[in-house]
mmCIF file of C-alpha atoms in Angstrom:
data_model
loop_
_atom_site.group_PDB
_atom_site.id
_atom_site.type_symbol
_atom_site.label_atom_id
_atom_site.label_comp_id
_atom_site.label_asym_id
_atom_site.label_seq_id
_atom_site.Cartn_x
_atom_site.Cartn_y
_atom_site.Cartn_z
ATOM 1 C CA UNK A 1 103.683 149.424 113.364
ATOM 2 C CA UNK A 2 103.659 150.903 117.049
ATOM 3 C CA UNK A 3 103.205 154.015 118.492
ATOM 4 C CA UNK A 4 104.943 157.344 118.271
ATOM 5 C CA UNK A 5 105.485 159.576 119.868
ATOM 6 C CA UNK A 6 105.580 163.500 119.478
ATOM 7 C CA UNK A 7 107.299 166.392 120.801
ATOM 8 C CA UNK A 8 105.524 167.301 123.115
ATOM 9 C CA UNK A 9 105.013 163.316 124.386
ATOM 10 C CA UNK A 10 101.311 162.398 122.791
ATOM 11 C CA UNK A 11 101.589 159.354 121.355
ATOM 12 C CA UNK A 12 99.781 158.253 118.288
ATOM 13 C CA UNK A 13 99.243 155.368 115.985
ATOM 14 C CA UNK A 14 100.432 154.157 112.691
ATOM 15 C CA UNK A 15 100.546 150.527 111.055
ATOM 16 C CA UNK A 16 102.667 149.477 107.978
ATOM 17 C CA UNK A 17 100.440 147.965 104.850
ATOM 18 C CA UNK A 18 101.390 146.477 101.709
ATOM 19 C CA UNK A 19 99.052 148.163 98.995
ATOM 20 C CA UNK A 20 100.101 147.622 95.814
ATOM 21 C CA UNK A 21 103.955 145.578 96.577
ATOM 22 C CA UNK A 22 104.178 148.709 98.286
ATOM 23 C CA UNK A 23 104.940 148.735 101.994
ATOM 24 C CA UNK A 24 102.763 152.015 103.469
ATOM 25 C CA UNK A 25 102.107 153.864 106.688
ATOM 26 C CA UNK A 26 98.813 154.575 107.540
ATOM 27 C CA UNK A 27 97.987 157.121 110.551
ATOM 28 C CA UNK A 28 95.808 155.735 112.894
ATOM 29 C CA UNK A 29 95.688 158.468 115.689
ATOM 30 C CA UNK A 30 95.508 159.000 118.810
ATOM 31 C CA UNK A 31 92.097 157.951 121.426
ATOM 32 C CA UNK A 32 90.245 154.940 122.617
ATOM 33 C CA UNK A 33 90.060 154.797 118.211
ATOM 34 C CA UNK A 34 93.990 153.592 118.215
ATOM 35 C CA UNK A 35 94.526 151.645 120.770
ATOM 36 C CA UNK A 36 91.450 149.798 119.939
ATOM 37 C CA UNK A 37 93.368 149.096 116.666
ATOM 38 C CA UNK A 38 96.001 148.927 118.470
ATOM 39 C CA UNK A 39 94.892 145.931 120.437
ATOM 40 C CA UNK A 40 93.463 143.828 117.263
ATOM 41 C CA UNK A 41 97.060 143.925 115.866
ATOM 42 C CA UNK A 42 98.443 143.253 118.554
ATOM 43 C CA UNK A 43 95.671 139.976 118.754
ATOM 44 C CA UNK A 44 96.237 138.970 115.063
ATOM 45 C CA UNK A 45 100.154 139.205 115.654
ATOM 46 C CA UNK A 46 99.551 137.456 118.642
ATOM 47 C CA UNK A 47 97.466 134.400 116.539
ATOM 48 C CA UNK A 48 99.640 134.184 113.534
ATOM 49 C CA UNK A 49 102.445 133.403 115.417
ATOM 50 C CA UNK A 50 100.436 131.418 117.546
ATOM 51 C CA UNK A 51 99.511 129.818 113.641
ATOM 52 C CA UNK A 52 103.528 129.731 112.441
ATOM 53 C CA UNK A 53 104.748 127.712 116.056
ATOM 54 C CA UNK A 54 102.337 125.447 115.713
ATOM 55 C CA UNK A 55 102.231 124.891 112.430
ATOM 56 C CA UNK A 56 106.128 124.741 113.112
ATOM 57 C CA UNK A 57 105.724 122.287 115.801
ATOM 58 C CA UNK A 58 103.068 119.549 113.069
ATOM 59 C CA UNK A 59 106.240 119.768 110.432
ATOM 60 C CA UNK A 60 109.252 118.115 112.814
ATOM 61 C CA UNK A 61 105.979 115.708 114.143
ATOM 62 C CA UNK A 62 105.577 114.305 110.610
ATOM 63 C CA UNK A 63 109.770 114.732 109.939
ATOM 64 C CA UNK A 64 110.520 112.447 113.119
ATOM 65 C CA UNK A 65 107.367 109.928 112.434
ATOM 66 C CA UNK A 66 108.379 109.917 108.362
ATOM 67 C CA UNK A 67 112.523 108.892 109.958
ATOM 68 C CA UNK A 68 110.720 106.264 111.862
ATOM 69 C CA UNK A 69 109.324 104.764 108.496
ATOM 70 C CA UNK A 70 112.401 105.503 106.683
ATOM 71 C CA UNK A 71 113.958 103.304 108.810
ATOM 72 C CA UNK A 72 111.615 100.888 109.061
ATOM 73 C CA UNK A 73 112.224 100.734 105.542
ATOM 74 C CA UNK A 74 116.326 100.844 104.866
ATOM 75 C CA UNK A 75 116.405 97.703 107.660
ATOM 76 C CA UNK A 76 113.215 95.566 105.456
ATOM 77 C CA UNK A 77 115.172 96.918 102.351
ATOM 78 C CA UNK A 78 118.329 95.768 103.901
ATOM 79 C CA UNK A 79 117.277 91.864 104.552
ATOM 80 C CA UNK A 80 115.524 91.512 101.738
ATOM 81 C CA UNK A 81 118.622 92.833 99.870
ATOM 82 C CA UNK A 82 120.411 89.779 101.776
ATOM 83 C CA UNK A 83 118.276 86.981 102.021
ATOM 84 C CA UNK A 84 117.862 87.229 97.665
ATOM 85 C CA UNK A 85 121.811 87.424 97.687
ATOM 86 C CA UNK A 86 121.663 84.375 100.294
ATOM 87 C CA UNK A 87 119.270 83.239 98.533
ATOM 88 C CA UNK A 88 121.611 83.171 94.948
ATOM 89 C CA UNK A 89 119.875 85.932 93.037
ATOM 90 C CA UNK A 90 121.362 88.857 91.895
ATOM 91 C CA UNK A 91 120.337 91.436 89.722
ATOM 92 C CA UNK A 92 121.680 94.080 87.173
ATOM 93 C CA UNK A 93 121.781 97.415 87.382
ATOM 94 C CA UNK A 94 119.666 97.351 90.728
ATOM 95 C CA UNK A 95 117.546 95.526 87.947
ATOM 96 C CA UNK A 96 115.767 92.387 87.937
ATOM 97 C CA UNK A 97 116.727 89.475 90.669
ATOM 98 C CA UNK A 98 117.784 86.561 88.473
ATOM 99 C CA UNK A 99 119.109 83.197 89.536
ATOM 100 C CA UNK A 100 123.145 83.529 89.797
ATOM 101 C CA UNK A 101 125.208 81.645 87.216
ATOM 102 C CA UNK A 102 127.223 79.235 89.483
ATOM 103 C CA UNK B 1 115.192 104.059 118.992
ATOM 104 C CA UNK B 2 114.698 100.083 119.421
ATOM 105 C CA UNK B 3 116.033 99.015 122.814
ATOM 106 C CA UNK B 4 119.157 98.736 122.767
ATOM 107 C CA UNK B 5 119.980 96.599 124.614
ATOM 108 C CA UNK B 6 119.031 93.101 122.318
ATOM 109 C CA UNK B 7 122.311 92.038 120.523
ATOM 110 C CA UNK B 8 121.142 93.492 117.420
ATOM 111 C CA UNK B 9 121.593 98.010 117.426
ATOM 112 C CA UNK B 10 121.924 101.123 115.358
ATOM 113 C CA UNK B 11 125.698 99.613 114.119
ATOM 114 C CA UNK B 12 125.613 96.319 113.153
ATOM 115 C CA UNK B 13 122.454 97.226 111.323
ATOM 116 C CA UNK B 14 125.919 99.674 108.949
ATOM 117 C CA UNK B 15 127.312 96.624 109.093
ATOM 118 C CA UNK B 16 125.334 94.795 107.445
ATOM 119 C CA UNK B 17 123.886 97.597 105.638
ATOM 120 C CA UNK B 18 127.992 98.174 104.143
ATOM 121 C CA UNK B 19 128.142 94.272 103.820
ATOM 122 C CA UNK B 20 125.264 94.075 101.622
ATOM 123 C CA UNK B 21 125.996 97.038 99.412
ATOM 124 C CA UNK B 22 129.586 95.453 98.568
ATOM 125 C CA UNK B 23 127.440 92.091 97.791
ATOM 126 C CA UNK B 24 124.519 94.170 95.541
ATOM 127 C CA UNK B 25 127.527 95.569 93.416
ATOM 128 C CA UNK B 26 128.988 91.863 92.791
ATOM 129 C CA UNK B 27 131.896 91.294 95.777
ATOM 130 C CA UNK B 28 130.926 87.122 96.542
ATOM 131 C CA UNK B 29 133.556 87.499 99.632
ATOM 132 C CA UNK B 30 131.087 89.788 101.168
ATOM 133 C CA UNK B 31 128.854 86.985 101.817
ATOM 134 C CA UNK B 32 130.098 84.213 104.037
ATOM 135 C CA UNK B 33 130.012 88.254 106.904
ATOM 136 C CA UNK B 34 126.416 89.293 105.451
ATOM 137 C CA UNK B 35 125.493 85.512 106.675
ATOM 138 C CA UNK B 36 127.700 84.916 109.455
ATOM 139 C CA UNK B 37 126.244 88.727 110.668
ATOM 140 C CA UNK B 38 122.350 86.283 110.322
ATOM 141 C CA UNK B 39 123.210 83.394 112.210
ATOM 142 C CA UNK B 40 125.650 84.934 115.153
ATOM 143 C CA UNK B 41 122.699 87.586 116.531
ATOM 144 C CA UNK B 42 119.488 85.392 116.704
ATOM 145 C CA UNK B 43 118.420 89.636 117.766
ATOM 146 C CA UNK B 44 117.933 90.982 114.876
ATOM 147 C CA UNK B 45 115.077 89.717 114.096
ATOM 148 C CA UNK B 46 113.667 90.977 117.571
ATOM 149 C CA UNK B 47 115.039 95.154 116.509
ATOM 150 C CA UNK B 48 113.071 94.915 113.403
ATOM 151 C CA UNK B 49 110.128 93.119 115.135
ATOM 152 C CA UNK B 50 110.888 97.317 117.757
ATOM 153 C CA UNK B 51 111.762 99.021 113.799
ATOM 154 C CA UNK B 52 107.462 98.245 112.994
ATOM 155 C CA UNK B 53 106.111 98.806 116.344
ATOM 156 C CA UNK B 54 107.576 102.346 116.984
ATOM 157 C CA UNK B 55 106.852 103.653 113.260
ATOM 158 C CA UNK B 56 103.547 101.883 113.259
ATOM 159 C CA UNK B 57 102.709 103.602 116.758
ATOM 160 C CA UNK B 58 103.927 107.211 116.008
ATOM 161 C CA UNK B 59 101.809 106.781 112.907
ATOM 162 C CA UNK B 60 98.938 105.668 114.384
ATOM 163 C CA UNK B 61 99.583 108.688 116.764
ATOM 164 C CA UNK B 62 99.246 110.753 114.728
ATOM 165 C CA UNK B 63 96.758 109.396 112.271
ATOM 166 C CA UNK B 64 94.204 109.120 114.977
ATOM 167 C CA UNK B 65 95.673 112.217 117.444
ATOM 168 C CA UNK B 66 93.428 112.413 120.595
ATOM 169 C CA UNK B 67 90.527 110.018 119.021
ATOM 170 C CA UNK B 68 90.491 105.965 120.548
ATOM 171 C CA UNK B 69 87.833 105.996 118.021
ATOM 172 C CA UNK B 70 90.113 106.284 115.623
ATOM 173 C CA UNK B 71 92.916 104.637 117.066
ATOM 174 C CA UNK B 72 91.423 101.502 117.680
ATOM 175 C CA UNK B 73 89.092 101.905 113.968
ATOM 176 C CA UNK B 74 93.102 101.773 112.473
ATOM 177 C CA UNK B 75 94.980 99.442 114.489
ATOM 178 C CA UNK B 76 91.644 97.338 114.279
ATOM 179 C CA UNK B 77 92.452 97.363 109.814
ATOM 180 C CA UNK B 78 96.357 97.145 110.195
ATOM 181 C CA UNK B 79 96.255 93.367 112.098
ATOM 182 C CA UNK B 80 93.461 92.853 109.653
ATOM 183 C CA UNK B 81 95.829 93.793 106.560
ATOM 184 C CA UNK B 82 99.078 91.659 108.563
ATOM 185 C CA UNK B 83 96.629 88.990 109.249
ATOM 186 C CA UNK B 84 95.003 88.551 105.841
ATOM 187 C CA UNK B 85 98.854 90.010 104.110
ATOM 188 C CA UNK B 86 101.218 88.039 106.365
ATOM 189 C CA UNK B 87 99.428 85.064 106.954
ATOM 190 C CA UNK B 88 100.307 81.966 109.872
ATOM 191 C CA UNK B 89 102.803 80.006 108.448
ATOM 192 C CA UNK B 90 105.134 83.884 107.613
ATOM 193 C CA UNK B 91 109.020 83.573 107.746
ATOM 194 C CA UNK B 92 110.177 86.546 110.033
ATOM 195 C CA UNK B 93 112.165 88.360 106.565
ATOM 196 C CA UNK B 94 107.852 88.222 105.246
ATOM 197 C CA UNK B 95 106.722 89.468 107.777
ATOM 198 C CA UNK B 96 109.345 92.555 108.265
ATOM 199 C CA UNK B 97 108.163 93.082 103.994
ATOM 200 C CA UNK B 98 104.711 93.221 105.411
ATOM 201 C CA UNK B 99 105.299 96.073 107.638
ATOM 202 C CA UNK B 100 107.055 97.754 106.623
ATOM 203 C CA UNK B 101 104.110 97.371 103.977
ATOM 204 C CA UNK B 102 101.752 98.379 106.433
ATOM 205 C CA UNK B 103 103.861 101.586 108.253
ATOM 206 C CA UNK B 104 104.341 102.572 104.122
ATOM 207 C CA UNK B 105 100.169 102.213 103.629
ATOM 208 C CA UNK B 106 100.258 104.246 107.342
ATOM 209 C CA UNK B 107 102.005 106.623 106.568
ATOM 210 C CA UNK B 108 100.581 107.251 102.900
ATOM 211 C CA UNK B 109 97.519 107.335 104.042
ATOM 212 C CA UNK B 110 98.105 109.797 106.639
ATOM 213 C CA UNK B 111 99.884 112.511 103.651
ATOM 214 C CA UNK B 112 96.360 112.251 101.719
ATOM 215 C CA UNK B 113 94.840 113.121 104.303
ATOM 216 C CA UNK B 114 98.290 116.014 105.207
ATOM 217 C CA UNK B 115 97.780 117.250 102.601
ATOM 218 C CA UNK B 116 93.937 118.013 101.938
ATOM 219 C CA UNK B 117 93.948 120.210 105.244
ATOM 220 C CA UNK B 118 97.282 122.098 104.002
ATOM 221 C CA UNK B 119 94.422 123.160 100.729
ATOM 222 C CA UNK B 120 92.750 124.871 103.175
ATOM 223 C CA UNK B 121 95.260 126.595 104.522
ATOM 224 C CA UNK B 122 96.749 130.417 102.827
ATOM 225 C CA UNK B 123 100.097 128.904 102.396
ATOM 226 C CA UNK B 124 101.335 127.978 99.195
ATOM 227 C CA UNK B 125 105.045 126.985 100.064
ATOM 228 C CA UNK B 126 103.429 124.977 103.907
ATOM 229 C CA UNK B 127 100.926 122.805 101.017
ATOM 230 C CA UNK B 128 103.061 122.723 98.231
ATOM 231 C CA UNK B 129 105.509 120.558 101.351
ATOM 232 C CA UNK B 130 102.471 119.073 101.460
ATOM 233 C CA UNK B 131 102.276 117.857 98.649
ATOM 234 C CA UNK B 132 106.099 116.678 97.287
ATOM 235 C CA UNK B 133 105.669 114.366 101.678
ATOM 236 C CA UNK B 134 102.318 112.656 99.871
ATOM 237 C CA UNK B 135 104.347 111.972 96.154
ATOM 238 C CA UNK B 136 107.315 110.482 98.549
ATOM 239 C CA UNK B 137 105.073 108.057 100.632
ATOM 240 C CA UNK B 138 103.032 107.278 97.350
ATOM 241 C CA UNK B 139 106.587 106.457 96.301
ATOM 242 C CA UNK B 140 107.836 104.768 99.453
ATOM 243 C CA UNK B 141 104.840 102.762 99.133
ATOM 244 C CA UNK B 142 104.748 101.003 95.970
ATOM 245 C CA UNK B 143 108.514 100.189 96.958
ATOM 246 C CA UNK B 144 107.262 98.228 99.613
ATOM 247 C CA UNK B 145 104.597 96.919 97.295
ATOM 248 C CA UNK B 146 107.498 95.557 95.119
ATOM 249 C CA UNK B 147 109.461 94.650 97.809
ATOM 250 C CA UNK B 148 107.274 91.977 99.803
ATOM 251 C CA UNK B 149 106.138 90.703 96.157
ATOM 252 C CA UNK B 150 109.683 90.139 95.138
ATOM 253 C CA UNK B 151 110.559 88.395 98.452
ATOM 254 C CA UNK B 152 107.245 86.012 97.967
ATOM 255 C CA UNK B 153 108.378 85.469 94.630
ATOM 256 C CA UNK B 154 111.941 84.605 95.056
ATOM 257 C CA UNK B 155 112.260 83.582 98.645
ATOM 258 C CA UNK B 156 109.285 81.414 99.680
ATOM 259 C CA UNK B 157 109.318 78.166 99.087
ATOM 260 C CA UNK B 158 106.921 76.821 96.809
ATOM 261 C CA UNK B 159 103.538 74.045 98.680
ATOM 262 C CA UNK B 160 103.658 71.369 96.692
ATOM 263 C CA UNK B 161 100.721 68.862 97.556
ATOM 264 C CA UNK B 162 98.786 66.470 95.257
ATOM 265 C CA UNK B 163 95.439 66.365 94.700
ATOM 266 C CA UNK B 164 93.707 63.117 92.745
ATOM 267 C CA UNK B 165 95.734 62.577 89.701
ATOM 268 C CA UNK B 166 97.385 66.403 90.146
ATOM 269 C CA UNK B 167 100.430 68.002 90.699
ATOM 270 C CA UNK B 168 99.743 71.710 92.648
ATOM 271 C CA UNK B 169 102.403 73.757 94.075
ATOM 272 C CA UNK B 170 101.421 76.618 95.679
ATOM 273 C CA UNK B 171 104.257 79.770 96.536
ATOM 274 C CA UNK B 172 103.454 83.417 97.457
ATOM 275 C CA UNK B 173 99.381 82.791 96.536
ATOM 276 C CA UNK B 174 99.835 81.417 92.961
ATOM 277 C CA UNK B 175 98.441 78.352 91.613
ATOM 278 C CA UNK B 176 100.222 75.639 89.266
ATOM 279 C CA UNK B 177 98.558 72.395 88.645
ATOM 280 C CA UNK B 178 100.752 70.107 85.939
ATOM 281 C CA UNK B 179 99.810 66.353 85.646
ATOM 282 C CA UNK B 180 101.098 64.239 87.684
ATOM 283 C CA UNK B 181 104.082 61.709 85.685
#
């Protein structure tokens, strides 16, 4: 996608499109119409990039908050297991907690 | 991360993890060390409380965004759920288990909303990511509820009161009524 220059210094605009699974190059031309098409493509690309960046930031924020919840869960799990073990309980194969026989 | 200036810290927690893992696999020699860690460092429960506060605040921030109204409503909801689940005389371990349930509740709720929103976007892989996250959050929430139930059932001492000629044992919300001998 972009401006090409021919011998003689004339510039013309083309864009790449996907048609039936193949990438084809579309000739747009020169002049005002080509400038407008180039500007529209530029805006679309900028909007897509901004959306991708926002999505990346949202996912990384979610991952950080999820990590904080996971840390709490692990700590709480360890504390529960510790107190159950201290209380005389045990479990077989990570199953139910039962009172240990003396 | 919680205040590392307190007596308990992430390294002590890692040591406790390893000891509990050993004890859980049947190595009873690890148990005295576990007990010693809890006895020697009373700041452990404050540390766990900090972990819970951090997780709750982050989740509330995430769900409420800039809406002060949603933030207030969520904080009230969490407050009333805490009062309902923990009651007044909950042990530190019960309070921790309740805090875990509340964090997981918020996470699961947020994951449901995020997944629904992701369906409106064109990216299929993003929606799948949100769906996997939703599944994980739901499982984590159920696990937290189960853990609270186990702590309640096995570690909360039953309260015994005598009503007329009947003995009433109250433990974790269960009532057992028997005739007094």
